[in-house]
């Protein structure tokens, strides 16, 4: 069984952040520019939604975090929405995550896999199927946000009740429910909101403010891998840590694989 890490932000959207040298291949995989240096180890980042643009954005973040210590290879799911907003979406996405993860692990240079949607669809099944470490960005974000007994909340764009309940259940399963301060969801249609980085940032900034001022959070997780660029833009404007789930998962993956 794979070992999930203990260190430390819903397949979703097309957001961009310039990190030089990221390329996408015709089969939906995105490879970081660190591939030119040919590190011995690869980390495969599986995007459980079907947005290739979201995959590229998350690969860029992951490659910047890895800093050349590993090649980041992105894989995009198929047959699911480009924005996963319900628990049913997550169940459907899990099947593709398992299939693509098993295929990726046949490459002996793959040292770890990151499931890059906040609800970690397919993480348990993939962890059971493989012998290499598997990390979920949601799990790693919860662990990082709750370090030292810190109270934490979540800011996200999806309000599906079953999905929101799954966040509470994750906190309970990880033993940090007492620190969990709940979810603040941006208003309106998420699919429209995420088309505008400026509107998205404004809505998430307000969600973070509510989480801190009204819920008592001392750290806020940005609840969705493709929301990570927004977290990086917003961090200088807020006084609490914004946990970027993609980065948290890659950091812990690198610790585990050495």
Coordinates of N, CA and C in Angstrom, one line a residue:
X1 N 0.8 -1.2 0.0 CA 0.0 0.0 0.0 C 0.9 1.2 0.0
X2 N 0.5 2.3 -0.7 CA 1.3 3.5 -0.8 C 1.2 4.2 0.6
X3 N 2.2 5.0 0.8 CA 2.2 5.8 2.1 C 1.9 7.2 1.8
X4 N 0.8 7.8 2.4 CA 0.5 9.2 2.2 C 1.3 10.0 3.2
X5 N 1.7 11.2 2.8 CA 2.6 12.0 3.6 C 1.8 12.7 4.7
X6 N 2.6 13.4 5.6 CA 2.0 14.1 6.7 C 2.3 15.6 6.8
X7 N 2.6 16.2 5.7 CA 2.8 17.6 5.7 C 1.6 18.4 5.3
X8 N 1.7 19.6 4.6 CA 0.8 20.0 3.7 C 1.7 19.9 2.4
X9 N -5.8 23.7 -1.8 CA -6.0 24.0 -2.1 C -5.5 23.4 -3.1
X10 N -11.4 22.3 -7.0 CA -12.3 21.3 -7.0 C -12.2 21.3 -8.3
X11 N -11.5 20.0 -9.0 CA -11.3 20.1 -10.4 C -12.2 21.2 -10.9
X12 N -11.6 22.0 -11.8 CA -12.4 23.2 -11.8 C -12.2 24.0 -13.1
X13 N -11.1 24.7 -13.4 CA -11.2 25.9 -14.2 C -10.0 26.2 -15.0
X14 N -10.1 27.2 -15.9 CA -8.9 27.6 -16.6 C -8.3 28.8 -16.1
X15 N -7.3 28.7 -15.3 CA -6.6 29.8 -14.7 C -5.2 29.7 -15.2
X16 N -4.5 30.9 -15.3 CA -3.1 30.8 -15.8 C -2.2 31.6 -14.9
X17 N -1.0 31.1 -14.8 CA 0.0 31.8 -14.0 C 1.4 31.5 -14.7
X18 N 2.1 32.5 -15.1 CA 3.3 32.3 -15.9 C 4.4 31.7 -15.1
X19 N 4.8 30.5 -15.5 CA 6.0 29.9 -15.0 C 6.7 29.4 -16.3
X20 N 7.8 29.9 -16.6 CA 8.4 29.7 -17.9 C 8.7 28.2 -18.2
X21 N 8.4 27.8 -19.4 CA 8.8 26.5 -19.9 C 7.8 25.4 -19.8
X22 N 6.6 25.6 -19.3 CA 5.6 24.5 -19.2 C 5.1 24.3 -20.6
X23 N 4.9 23.0 -21.0 CA 4.4 22.7 -22.3 C 3.3 21.6 -22.2
X24 N 2.4 21.6 -23.1 CA 1.4 20.5 -23.1 C 1.5 19.7 -24.3
X25 N 1.3 18.4 -24.2 CA 1.4 17.5 -25.3 C 0.0 17.2 -25.8
X26 N 0.0 16.6 -27.0 CA -1.3 16.3 -27.6 C -2.2 15.3 -26.9
X27 N -1.6 14.5 -26.0 CA -2.5 13.5 -25.4 C -3.0 14.0 -24.0
X28 N -2.9 15.3 -23.8 CA -3.5 15.9 -22.6 C -2.5 16.0 -21.4
X29 N -1.3 15.5 -21.6 CA -0.3 15.6 -20.5 C 0.5 16.9 -20.6
X30 N 0.7 17.5 -19.5 CA 1.6 18.7 -19.4 C 2.8 18.4 -18.6
X31 N 4.0 18.8 -19.2 CA 5.3 18.5 -18.6 C 6.0 19.8 -18.3
X32 N 6.5 19.9 -17.1 CA 7.2 21.1 -16.7 C 8.6 21.2 -17.4
X33 N 9.1 22.5 -17.5 CA 10.3 22.7 -18.1 C 11.5 22.0 -17.4
X34 N 11.3 21.6 -16.2 CA 12.3 20.9 -15.4 C 12.7 19.6 -16.1
X35 N 11.8 19.1 -17.1 CA 12.1 17.9 -17.8 C 13.4 18.0 -18.6
X36 N 13.8 19.2 -19.0 CA 15.0 19.4 -19.8 C 16.2 19.0 -19.0
X37 N 16.1 19.1 -17.6 CA 17.3 18.7 -16.8 C 17.2 17.3 -16.5
X38 N 16.2 16.6 -16.9 CA 16.0 15.1 -16.7 C 16.3 14.6 -15.3
X39 N 15.6 15.2 -14.3 CA 15.7 14.6 -13.0 C 15.3 13.1 -13.0
X40 N 15.8 12.3 -12.2 CA 15.5 10.9 -12.2 C 14.1 10.6 -11.8
X41 N 13.5 11.5 -11.0 CA 12.2 11.2 -10.4 C 11.1 12.0 -11.1
X42 N 9.9 11.4 -11.3 CA 8.8 12.1 -11.8 C 7.7 12.0 -10.7
X43 N 6.9 13.1 -10.6 CA 5.7 13.2 -9.9 C 4.6 13.4 -10.9
X44 N 3.6 12.5 -10.9 CA 2.5 12.6 -11.8 C 1.3 13.3 -11.1
X45 N 0.9 14.4 -11.7 CA -0.2 15.2 -11.1 C -1.5 14.9 -12.0
X46 N -2.4 14.2 -11.4 CA -3.7 13.9 -12.1 C -4.7 14.9 -11.7
X47 N -5.2 15.6 -12.8 CA -6.3 16.5 -12.6 C -7.6 15.7 -12.8
X48 N -8.4 15.5 -11.8 CA -9.6 14.7 -11.9 C -10.7 15.3 -12.8
X49 N -10.6 16.7 -13.1 CA -11.6 17.2 -14.0 C -11.1 17.2 -15.4
X50 N -11.9 17.6 -16.4 CA -11.5 17.5 -17.8 C -10.9 18.8 -18.4
X51 N -10.5 19.7 -17.6 CA -10.0 21.0 -18.1 C -8.4 20.9 -18.3
X52 N -8.0 20.8 -19.5 CA -6.6 20.8 -19.8 C -5.9 22.0 -19.3
X53 N -6.6 23.2 -19.4 CA -6.0 24.4 -19.0 C -5.8 24.4 -17.5
X54 N -6.7 23.9 -16.7 CA -6.5 23.8 -15.3 C -5.4 22.9 -15.0
X55 N -5.2 21.8 -15.7 CA -4.1 20.9 -15.5 C -2.8 21.6 -15.7
X56 N -2.7 22.4 -16.8 CA -1.5 23.2 -17.1 C -1.1 24.1 -16.0
X57 N -2.2 24.8 -15.5 CA -2.0 25.8 -14.4 C -1.4 25.1 -13.1
X58 N -2.0 24.0 -12.8 CA -1.6 23.3 -11.6 C -0.2 22.7 -11.8
X59 N 0.1 22.2 -13.0 CA 1.5 21.7 -13.2 C 2.5 22.8 -13.1
X60 N 2.2 24.0 -13.5 CA 3.1 25.2 -13.4 C 3.4 25.4 -11.9
X61 N 2.3 25.4 -11.1 CA 2.5 25.6 -9.7 C 3.3 24.5 -9.0
X62 N 3.0 23.3 -9.4 CA 3.8 22.2 -8.9 C 5.2 22.2 -9.3
X63 N 5.5 22.5 -10.5 CA 6.9 22.6 -11.0 C 7.7 23.7 -10.3
X64 N 7.0 24.8 -10.0 CA 7.7 25.9 -9.3 C 8.0 25.4 -7.9
X65 N 7.1 24.7 -7.3 CA 7.3 24.2 -5.9 C 8.4 23.2 -5.9
X66 N 8.4 22.3 -6.9 CA 9.5 21.2 -7.0 C 10.9 21.8 -7.2
X67 N 10.9 22.9 -7.9 CA 12.2 23.6 -8.1 C 13.3 22.7 -8.8
X68 N 12.9 21.8 -9.7 CA 13.8 21.0 -10.4 C 14.1 19.7 -9.7
X69 N 13.6 19.5 -8.4 CA 13.9 18.2 -7.7 C 13.2 17.0 -8.3
X70 N 12.1 17.3 -9.1 CA 11.4 16.2 -9.8 C 10.8 16.8 -11.0
X71 N 10.5 16.0 -12.0 CA 9.8 16.4 -13.2 C 8.3 16.3 -12.8
X72 N 7.5 17.3 -13.1 CA 6.1 17.2 -12.9 C 5.4 16.9 -14.2
X73 N 4.6 15.8 -14.2 CA 3.9 15.4 -15.4 C 2.4 15.5 -15.1
X74 N 1.7 16.3 -15.9 CA 0.2 16.5 -15.7 C -0.6 15.5 -16.6
X75 N -1.6 15.0 -16.0 CA -2.6 14.1 -16.7 C -4.0 14.6 -16.5
X76 N -4.8 14.8 -17.5 CA -6.1 15.3 -17.4 C -7.1 14.2 -17.6
X77 N -8.1 14.2 -16.7 CA -9.2 13.2 -16.8 C -10.1 13.4 -18.0
X78 N -10.9 12.4 -18.3 CA -11.8 12.5 -19.4 C -13.2 12.0 -19.0
X79 N -14.2 12.4 -19.7 CA -15.5 11.9 -19.5 C -16.2 12.5 -18.3
X80 N -15.7 13.6 -17.8 CA -16.2 14.3 -16.6 C -16.3 15.8 -16.9
X81 N -17.0 16.6 -16.1 CA -17.1 18.0 -16.3 C -15.7 18.7 -16.2
X82 N -15.6 19.9 -16.8 CA -14.4 20.7 -16.6 C -14.4 21.4 -15.2
X83 N -15.5 21.4 -14.5 CA -15.6 21.9 -13.2 C -16.4 21.0 -12.4
X84 N -15.8 20.3 -11.4 CA -16.4 19.4 -10.5 C -17.1 20.1 -9.3
X85 N -18.4 20.1 -9.3 CA -19.1 20.9 -8.3 C -20.0 20.1 -7.3
X86 N -20.1 18.8 -7.6 CA -21.0 18.0 -6.7 C -20.3 16.7 -6.3
X87 N -20.9 16.1 -5.3 CA -20.3 14.8 -4.9 C -20.4 13.8 -5.9
X88 N -21.5 13.8 -6.7 CA -21.7 12.9 -7.8 C -20.6 13.1 -8.9
X89 N -20.2 14.3 -9.1 CA -19.1 14.6 -10.0 C -17.8 13.9 -9.5
X90 N -17.6 14.0 -8.2 CA -16.4 13.4 -7.6 C -16.4 11.9 -7.7
X91 N -17.5 11.2 -7.6 CA -17.6 9.8 -7.7 C -17.3 9.4 -9.1
X92 N -17.8 10.1 -10.1 CA -17.6 9.8 -11.5 C -16.1 10.0 -11.8
X93 N -15.5 11.1 -11.3 CA -14.1 11.4 -11.6 C -13.2 10.4 -11.0
X94 N -13.5 9.7 -9.9 CA -12.7 8.8 -9.2 C -12.3 7.6 -10.1
X95 N -13.2 7.2 -11.0 CA -13.0 6.1 -11.9 C -11.8 6.4 -12.8
X96 N -11.9 7.6 -13.4 CA -10.8 8.0 -14.3 C -9.5 8.2 -13.6
X97 N -9.5 8.7 -12.4 CA -8.3 8.9 -11.6 C -7.6 7.6 -11.4
X98 N -8.4 6.6 -11.0 CA -7.8 5.2 -10.7 C -7.2 4.7 -12.0
X99 N -7.9 4.8 -13.1 CA -7.4 4.2 -14.4 C -6.1 5.0 -14.8
X100 N -6.1 6.3 -14.7 CA -4.9 7.0 -15.2 C -3.7 6.9 -14.2
X101 N -4.1 6.7 -13.0 CA -3.0 6.6 -12.0 C -2.3 5.2 -12.1
X102 N -3.1 4.2 -12.4 CA -2.5 2.8 -12.6 C -1.6 2.8 -13.8
X103 N -2.1 3.5 -14.9 CA -1.4 3.6 -16.1 C 0.0 4.3 -15.9
X104 N -0.1 5.4 -15.2 CA 1.1 6.2 -15.0 C 2.1 5.5 -14.2
X105 N 1.7 4.7 -13.2 CA 2.6 4.0 -12.3 C 3.4 2.9 -13.1
X106 N 3.0 2.5 -14.3 CA 3.8 1.5 -15.0 C 5.1 2.1 -15.5
X107 N 5.3 3.4 -15.4 CA 6.6 4.0 -15.7 C 7.5 3.9 -14.5
X108 N 8.6 3.2 -14.5 CA 9.4 3.0 -13.3 C 10.0 4.3 -12.8
X109 N 10.0 5.4 -13.6 CA 10.6 6.6 -13.1 C 9.6 7.5 -12.3
X110 N 8.3 7.0 -12.3 CA 7.3 7.7 -11.5 C 7.5 7.4 -10.1
X111 N 7.8 8.4 -9.2 CA 8.0 8.1 -7.8 C 6.9 8.4 -6.9
X112 N 5.9 9.2 -7.4 CA 4.7 9.5 -6.6 C 3.6 10.1 -7.5
X113 N 2.4 10.0 -7.0 CA 1.3 10.5 -7.8 C 0.5 11.5 -6.9
X114 N 0.1 12.6 -7.4 CA -0.7 13.6 -6.7 C -2.1 13.7 -7.4
X115 N -3.1 13.4 -6.6 CA -4.5 13.6 -7.0 C -4.9 15.1 -6.8
X116 N -5.1 15.8 -7.8 CA -5.2 17.3 -7.7 C -6.6 17.8 -7.8
X117 N -7.5 17.3 -7.0 CA -8.8 17.9 -6.8 C -9.0 17.9 -5.3
X118 N -9.7 18.9 -4.7 CA -9.8 19.1 -3.3 C -10.5 18.0 -2.6
X119 N -11.4 17.4 -3.2 CA -12.1 16.3 -2.5 C -11.3 14.9 -2.6
X120 N -10.2 14.9 -3.3 CA -9.3 13.7 -3.4 C -10.1 12.6 -4.0
X121 N -10.8 12.8 -5.1 CA -11.5 11.7 -5.7 C -10.6 10.6 -6.3
X122 N -10.8 9.3 -5.9 CA -10.0 8.2 -6.3 C -8.8 8.0 -5.5
X123 N -8.5 8.8 -4.5 CA -7.3 8.7 -3.7 C -7.2 7.4 -3.0
X124 N -8.2 7.0 -2.3 CA -8.2 5.7 -1.6 C -8.0 4.5 -2.5
X125 N -8.8 4.5 -3.6 CA -8.7 3.4 -4.5 C -7.3 3.3 -5.1
X126 N -6.7 4.5 -5.5 CA -5.4 4.5 -6.1 C -4.3 4.1 -5.1
X127 N -4.5 4.6 -3.9 CA -3.5 4.2 -2.8 C -3.5 2.7 -2.6
X128 N -4.7 2.1 -2.6 CA -4.8 0.6 -2.4 C -4.2 -0.1 -3.6
X129 N -4.2 0.5 -4.8 CA -3.8 -0.3 -6.0 C -2.3 -0.2 -6.2
X130 N -1.6 0.8 -5.7 CA -0.2 1.0 -6.0 C 0.7 0.8 -4.8
X131 N 2.0 0.7 -5.2 CA 3.0 0.6 -4.1 C 3.8 1.9 -4.0
X132 N 3.6 2.8 -4.9 CA 4.3 4.1 -4.8 C 3.4 5.1 -4.0
X133 N 4.0 6.1 -3.4 CA 3.2 7.0 -2.6 C 2.1 7.8 -3.4
X134 N 1.0 8.0 -2.9 CA -0.1 8.7 -3.5 C -0.6 9.8 -2.5
X135 N -0.7 11.0 -3.0 CA -1.1 12.2 -2.2 C -2.3 12.8 -2.8
X136 N -3.2 13.3 -1.9 CA -4.4 14.1 -2.3 C -4.2 15.5 -1.8
X137 N -4.5 16.4 -2.7 CA -4.2 17.8 -2.3 C -5.1 18.3 -1.2
X138 N -6.4 17.7 -1.1 CA -7.2 18.0 0.0 C -6.7 17.6 1.3
X139 N -6.3 16.3 1.4 CA -5.7 15.8 2.6 C -4.5 16.6 3.1
X140 N -3.6 16.8 2.1 CA -2.4 17.5 2.5 C -2.7 19.0 2.9
X141 N -3.7 19.6 2.3 CA -4.1 21.0 2.7 C -4.6 21.0 4.1
X142 N -5.5 20.0 4.5 CA -6.0 19.9 5.8 C -4.9 19.7 6.8
X143 N -3.9 18.9 6.5 CA -2.8 18.6 7.4 C -2.0 19.9 7.6
X144 N -1.7 20.6 6.6 CA -0.8 21.8 6.7 C -1.6 22.9 7.4
X145 N -2.9 23.1 7.1 CA -3.6 24.1 7.7 C -3.8 23.9 9.2
X146 N -3.9 22.7 9.7 CA -4.1 22.4 11.1 C -2.9 22.2 11.9
X147 N -1.7 22.4 11.4 CA -0.5 22.2 12.1 C -0.4 23.0 13.4
X148 N 0.1 22.4 14.4 CA 0.2 23.2 15.7 C -1.1 23.5 16.4
X149 N -2.2 22.7 16.0 CA -3.5 23.0 16.6 C -4.2 24.2 16.1
X150 N -3.8 24.7 15.0 CA -4.3 25.9 14.4 C -5.8 25.7 14.0
X151 N -6.6 26.7 14.2 CA -8.0 26.7 13.7 C -7.9 27.1 12.2
X152 N -8.7 26.4 11.4 CA -8.7 26.7 10.0 C -10.1 26.6 9.3
X153 N -10.2 27.3 8.2 CA -11.5 27.2 7.4 C -11.1 27.0 6.0
X154 N -12.2 27.0 5.2 CA -12.1 26.7 3.7 C -12.8 27.8 3.0
X155 N -12.2 28.4 1.9 CA -12.9 29.3 1.0 C -12.9 28.6 -0.3
X156 N -14.1 28.5 -0.9 CA -14.2 27.8 -2.2 C -15.4 28.3 -3.0
X157 N -15.6 27.7 -4.2 CA -16.7 28.2 -5.1 C -17.8 27.3 -5.2
X158 N -17.8 26.2 -4.6 CA -18.8 25.1 -4.7 C -19.6 24.9 -3.5
X159 N -20.9 24.9 -3.6 CA -21.8 24.9 -2.4 C -22.6 23.6 -2.3
X160 N -22.3 22.6 -3.1 CA -23.1 21.4 -3.0 C -23.1 20.8 -1.6
X161 N -24.3 20.6 -1.0 CA -24.3 20.2 0.4 C -23.5 18.9 0.7
X162 N -23.6 17.9 -0.2 CA -22.9 16.7 0.1 C -21.4 16.9 0.0
X163 N -20.9 17.8 -0.9 CA -19.5 18.1 -1.0 C -19.0 18.9 0.2
X164 N -19.8 19.8 0.7 CA -19.4 20.6 1.9 C -19.4 19.6 3.1
X165 N -20.3 18.7 3.2 CA -20.3 17.8 4.3 C -19.1 16.9 4.2
X166 N -18.6 16.6 3.0 CA -17.4 15.7 2.9 C -16.2 16.4 3.5
X167 N -16.2 17.7 3.4 CA -15.0 18.4 4.0 C -15.0 18.2 5.6
X168 N -16.2 18.3 6.2 CA -16.3 18.1 7.6 C -15.9 16.7 7.9
X169 N -16.3 15.7 7.1 CA -16.0 14.3 7.3 C -14.5 14.1 7.2
X170 N -13.8 14.8 6.3 CA -12.4 14.7 6.1 C -11.7 15.2 7.4
X171 N -12.1 16.3 7.9 CA -11.5 16.9 9.1 C -11.7 15.9 10.2
X172 N -12.8 15.2 10.3 CA -13.0 14.3 11.4 C -12.1 13.1 11.2
X173 N -12.0 12.6 10.0 CA -11.2 11.4 9.7 C -9.7 11.7 10.0
X174 N -9.3 12.9 9.8 CA -7.9 13.3 10.0 C -7.6 13.7 11.5
X175 N -8.7 13.7 12.3 CA -8.5 14.0 13.7 C -8.4 15.5 14.0
X176 N -8.9 16.4 13.1 CA -8.8 17.8 13.3 C -10.1 18.5 13.3
X177 N -11.2 17.8 13.5 CA -12.6 18.4 13.5 C -12.7 19.5 14.5
X178 N -12.1 19.4 15.6 CA -12.1 20.4 16.6 C -11.5 21.8 16.2
X179 N -10.6 21.7 15.2 CA -10.0 22.9 14.7 C -10.7 23.5 13.5
X180 N -11.6 22.7 12.9 CA -12.3 23.0 11.7 C -13.3 24.1 11.9
X181 N -13.3 25.2 11.1 CA -14.2 26.3 11.3 C -15.2 26.4 10.1
X182 N -15.3 25.4 9.3 CA -16.3 25.4 8.3 C -15.9 26.0 6.9
X183 N -16.9 26.1 6.0 CA -16.6 26.5 4.7 C -17.3 27.8 4.4
X184 N -16.7 28.7 3.7 CA -17.3 29.9 3.2 C -17.3 29.8 1.6
X185 N -18.5 29.9 1.1 CA -18.6 29.7 -0.4 C -18.9 31.0 -1.1
X186 N -18.3 31.3 -2.2 CA -18.5 32.5 -3.0 C -19.9 32.4 -3.6
X187 N -20.6 33.6 -3.7 CA -22.0 33.6 -4.2 C -22.0 33.5 -5.7
X188 N -23.2 33.1 -6.2 CA -23.4 33.0 -7.7 C -22.9 31.8 -8.3
X189 N -23.0 31.7 -9.6 CA -22.6 30.6 -10.5 C -21.1 30.4 -10.5
X190 N -20.6 29.3 -10.0 CA -19.1 29.1 -10.0 C -18.6 29.1 -11.4
X191 N -19.3 28.5 -12.3 CA -18.7 28.4 -13.7 C -18.6 29.7 -14.4
X192 N -19.4 30.7 -14.0 CA -19.3 32.1 -14.5 C -18.2 32.8 -13.8
X193 N -18.2 32.6 -12.5 CA -17.3 33.4 -11.6 C -15.8 33.1 -12.0
X194 N -15.5 31.8 -12.3 CA -14.1 31.5 -12.5 C -13.6 31.9 -13.9
X195 N -14.5 32.5 -14.7 CA -14.0 33.0 -16.0 C -13.3 34.3 -15.9
X196 N -13.4 35.0 -14.8 CA -12.8 36.3 -14.5 C -11.9 36.2 -13.3
X197 N -10.6 36.2 -13.5 CA -9.7 36.2 -12.3 C -10.0 37.3 -11.4
X198 N -10.3 38.5 -11.9 CA -10.5 39.7 -11.0 C -11.8 39.4 -10.1
X199 N -12.8 39.0 -10.7 CA -14.1 38.7 -10.0 C -13.9 37.5 -9.0
X200 N -13.1 36.5 -9.5 CA -12.8 35.4 -8.6 C -12.0 35.8 -7.4
X201 N -11.0 36.6 -7.6 CA -10.2 37.1 -6.5 C -11.0 37.9 -5.5
X202 N -11.9 38.7 -6.0 CA -12.7 39.6 -5.1 C -13.6 38.7 -4.3
X203 N -14.3 37.7 -4.9 CA -15.2 36.9 -4.2 C -14.5 36.0 -3.2
X204 N -13.3 35.5 -3.5 CA -12.6 34.6 -2.6 C -12.0 35.5 -1.5
X205 N -11.6 36.7 -1.7 CA -11.1 37.6 -0.7 C -12.2 37.8 0.4
X206 N -13.4 38.0 -0.1 CA -14.5 38.2 0.9 C -14.8 36.9 1.7
X207 N -14.7 35.7 1.0 CA -14.9 34.4 1.7 C -13.8 34.2 2.7
X208 N -12.6 34.6 2.4 CA -11.5 34.5 3.4 C -11.8 35.4 4.6
X209 N -12.2 36.7 4.3 CA -12.5 37.6 5.4 C -13.5 37.0 6.3
X210 N -14.6 36.5 5.8 CA -15.6 35.9 6.6 C -15.1 34.7 7.4
X211 N -14.3 33.9 6.8 CA -13.7 32.8 7.5 C -12.9 33.2 8.7
X212 N -12.1 34.3 8.6 CA -11.3 34.8 9.6 C -12.1 35.6 10.7
X213 N -12.9 36.6 10.2 CA -13.5 37.5 11.1 C -14.8 36.9 11.8
X214 N -15.5 36.0 11.1 CA -16.7 35.5 11.7 C -16.6 34.1 12.2
X215 N -15.7 33.3 11.6 CA -15.5 31.9 12.0 C -14.3 31.6 12.9
X216 N -13.4 32.6 13.0 CA -12.2 32.4 13.8 C -11.1 31.6 13.3
X217 N -11.0 31.5 11.9 CA -10.0 30.7 11.3 C -8.6 31.5 11.4
X218 N -7.6 30.8 11.7 CA -6.2 31.3 11.8 C -5.4 31.0 10.5
X219 N -6.0 30.1 9.7 CA -5.5 29.8 8.3 C -6.7 29.4 7.5
X220 N -6.6 29.7 6.2 CA -7.7 29.4 5.3 C -7.2 28.6 4.1
X221 N -7.8 27.5 3.9 CA -7.5 26.6 2.7 C -8.2 27.2 1.5
X222 N -7.6 27.3 0.4 CA -8.2 27.6 -0.9 C -8.7 26.3 -1.4
X223 N -10.1 26.1 -1.4 CA -10.6 24.8 -1.6 C -10.8 24.5 -3.1
X224 N -9.7 24.2 -3.7 CA -9.7 23.7 -5.1 C -8.3 23.9 -5.7
X225 N -7.8 22.9 -6.4 CA -6.5 23.0 -7.0 C -6.4 24.2 -7.9
X226 N -7.3 24.3 -8.9 CA -7.2 25.4 -9.8 C -7.5 26.8 -9.2
X227 N -7.9 26.9 -7.9 CA -8.0 28.1 -7.2 C -6.7 28.6 -6.6
X228 N -5.6 27.8 -6.8 CA -4.3 28.1 -6.2 C -3.7 29.4 -6.7
X229 N -3.8 29.7 -7.9 CA -3.2 31.0 -8.4 C -3.9 32.1 -7.7
X230 N -5.2 32.0 -7.5 CA -5.9 33.1 -6.8 C -5.3 33.3 -5.3
X231 N -5.1 32.1 -4.7 CA -4.5 32.2 -3.3 C -3.2 32.9 -3.3
X232 N -2.3 32.6 -4.3 CA -1.0 33.3 -4.4 C -1.2 34.8 -4.6
X233 N -2.2 35.2 -5.4 CA -2.4 36.6 -5.6 C -2.9 37.3 -4.4
X234 N -3.8 36.6 -3.7 CA -4.4 37.2 -2.5 C -3.6 37.2 -1.2
X235 N -2.6 36.3 -1.2 CA -1.9 36.2 0.1 C -1.3 37.5 0.6
X236 N -0.7 38.4 -0.3 CA -0.1 39.6 0.3 C -1.2 40.6 0.8
X237 N -2.5 40.3 0.6 CA -3.5 41.2 1.0 C -4.2 40.8 2.3
X238 N -3.9 39.6 2.8 CA -4.5 39.1 4.0 C -3.5 38.8 5.1
X239 N -3.9 38.7 6.3 CA -3.0 38.5 7.4 C -2.9 37.1 8.0
X240 N -3.6 36.2 7.4 CA -3.5 34.8 7.8 C -2.9 34.0 6.6
X241 N -2.3 32.8 6.9 CA -1.8 32.0 5.8 C -3.0 31.4 4.9
X242 N -2.8 31.5 3.6 CA -3.7 30.9 2.7 C -3.0 29.6 2.2
X243 N -3.6 28.5 2.5 CA -3.0 27.2 2.2 C -3.3 26.8 0.8
X244 N -2.2 26.7 0.0 CA -2.3 26.3 -1.4 C -2.2 24.8 -1.5
X245 N -3.2 24.1 -1.8 CA -3.3 22.7 -1.7 C -2.3 22.0 -2.7
X246 N -2.2 22.4 -3.9 CA -1.3 21.8 -4.8 C 0.2 21.9 -4.3
X247 N 0.6 23.0 -3.8 CA 1.9 23.2 -3.3 C 2.1 22.3 -2.0
X248 N 1.1 22.3 -1.2 CA 1.2 21.5 0.0 C 1.5 20.0 -0.3
X249 N 0.7 19.5 -1.3 CA 0.9 18.1 -1.7 C 2.3 17.8 -2.3
X250 N 2.7 18.7 -3.1 CA 4.0 18.5 -3.8 C 5.2 18.6 -2.7
X251 N 5.0 19.5 -1.8 CA 6.1 19.6 -0.7 C 6.2 18.3 0.0
X252 N 5.0 17.7 0.4 CA 5.1 16.5 1.2 C 5.6 15.3 0.3
X253 N 5.2 15.3 -1.0 CA 5.6 14.3 -1.9 C 7.1 14.3 -2.0
X254 N 7.7 15.5 -2.1 CA 9.2 15.5 -2.2 C 9.9 15.1 -0.9
X255 N 9.3 15.4 0.3 CA 9.8 14.9 1.5 C 9.8 13.3 1.5
X256 N 8.7 12.7 1.1 CA 8.6 11.3 1.2 C 9.5 10.6 0.2
X257 N 9.6 11.1 -1.0 CA 10.4 10.4 -2.1 C 11.8 10.8 -2.0
X258 N 12.2 11.7 -1.2 CA 13.6 12.2 -1.0 C 14.1 12.9 -2.2

